[in-house]
Amino acid sequence: MFTYERLLLENKAWAAEKLEDDKDFFNRLAHIQNPEFLWIGCSDSRVPANEITGTQPGEIFVHRNVANLVINTDVNLLSVLDFAVNHLKVKHVIVCGHYGCGGIKASITKNDFKPVLNMWLRNIKDVYRIHRDELDAIEDDSQKADRLTELNVKEQVFNLAKTSIIQRAWKEENRPHLHGWVYGLKDGIINPVFEMEAGTHIDPLYEYDNL
Ligand code: CO
């Protein structure tokens, strides 16, 4: 048996189990999705949004990329954000990083990861530069990466707040609330490191007044 065939077999077993618990499960979900949360997480295979939060299909709208970045020219991320905020009307947007993140560790090195990854990781180097004094003072490499992971999540929440998508929803509907979390690979526990209530003021340079 090929390894991918195991996935298809497991899928059949899973679907049967779901039906056993709840005959209407797929019927209901096929007609509507009404998630309360948008999750922006790392692509890392060890951080599956639903599993670590004990949630079911239909509960979290998910976008994942390397090191959970919110980049203002990323059409993919922005489309997901727009749809989640303006159509699904999510109440919370969660940026969830994780300790031990390969993207974060790579960004601290001077290694050339070739054009595309260099381009992506540059965004994390920019976060480091903003917090250089604090990070340079940490001698242990893994502690330094962990702290950068926390600061990165916080910075990505700011990036969300800088978008007109979020600012318009804040003004008109007083949602969504923004959250910066970091998941621990070693203990499975999520550490909530930062929070921004809907309507929080940010640097006026980024605030639109004619939304
Ligand atoms: Co990662």
Coordinates of N, CA, C and O and ligand atoms in Angstrom, one line a residue, residues 42-44 46-47 65-68 97-98 100-104, ligand 1:
C42 N 1.0 28.8 11.3 CA 2.1 28.3 10.6 C 1.8 27.0 9.8 O 1.0 26.2 10.3
S43 N 2.4 26.9 8.7 CA 2.2 25.6 7.9 C 2.7 24.4 8.5 O 2.4 23.3 8.1
D44 N 3.5 24.5 9.5 CA 4.1 23.4 10.2 C 3.1 22.3 10.5 O 2.0 22.5 11.1
R46 N 2.9 20.1 12.6 CA 2.7 19.8 14.0 C 1.7 20.7 14.7 O 1.4 20.6 15.9
V47 N 1.2 21.7 13.9 CA 0.3 22.6 14.5 C -1.1 22.7 13.8 O -1.4 23.7 13.2
N65 N 0.6 29.8 6.6 CA 1.8 30.0 5.7 C 3.0 29.8 6.6 O 2.9 29.7 7.8
V66 N 4.2 29.9 6.0 CA 5.4 29.7 6.8 C 5.6 30.9 7.8 O 5.6 32.1 7.4
A67 N 5.6 30.5 9.0 CA 5.8 31.5 10.2 C 4.6 32.4 10.3 O 4.8 33.5 10.9
N68 N 3.4 32.0 9.9 CA 2.2 32.8 10.2 C 2.4 34.3 10.0 O 2.2 35.1 10.9
G97 N 1.5 31.5 16.3 CA 2.8 30.9 15.9 C 3.1 29.7 16.8 O 2.2 29.3 17.6
H98 N 4.3 29.3 16.8 CA 4.7 28.2 17.7 C 6.2 28.2 18.0 O 7.0 28.6 17.2
G100 N 9.8 26.9 18.5 CA 10.5 25.9 17.7 C 10.2 26.0 16.2 O 10.4 25.1 15.5
C101 N 9.7 27.2 15.8 CA 9.3 27.4 14.4 C 10.6 27.5 13.5 O 11.5 28.3 13.7
G102 N 10.6 26.6 12.5 CA 11.8 26.6 11.6 C 11.9 27.9 10.8 O 13.1 28.4 10.6
G103 N 10.8 28.5 10.5 CA 10.9 29.8 9.7 C 11.5 30.9 10.6 O 12.4 31.7 10.1
I104 N 11.2 30.9 11.8 CA 11.7 31.9 12.8 C 13.2 31.7 12.9 O 14.0 32.6 12.8
Ligands
CO1 CO 6.6 27.3 12.0

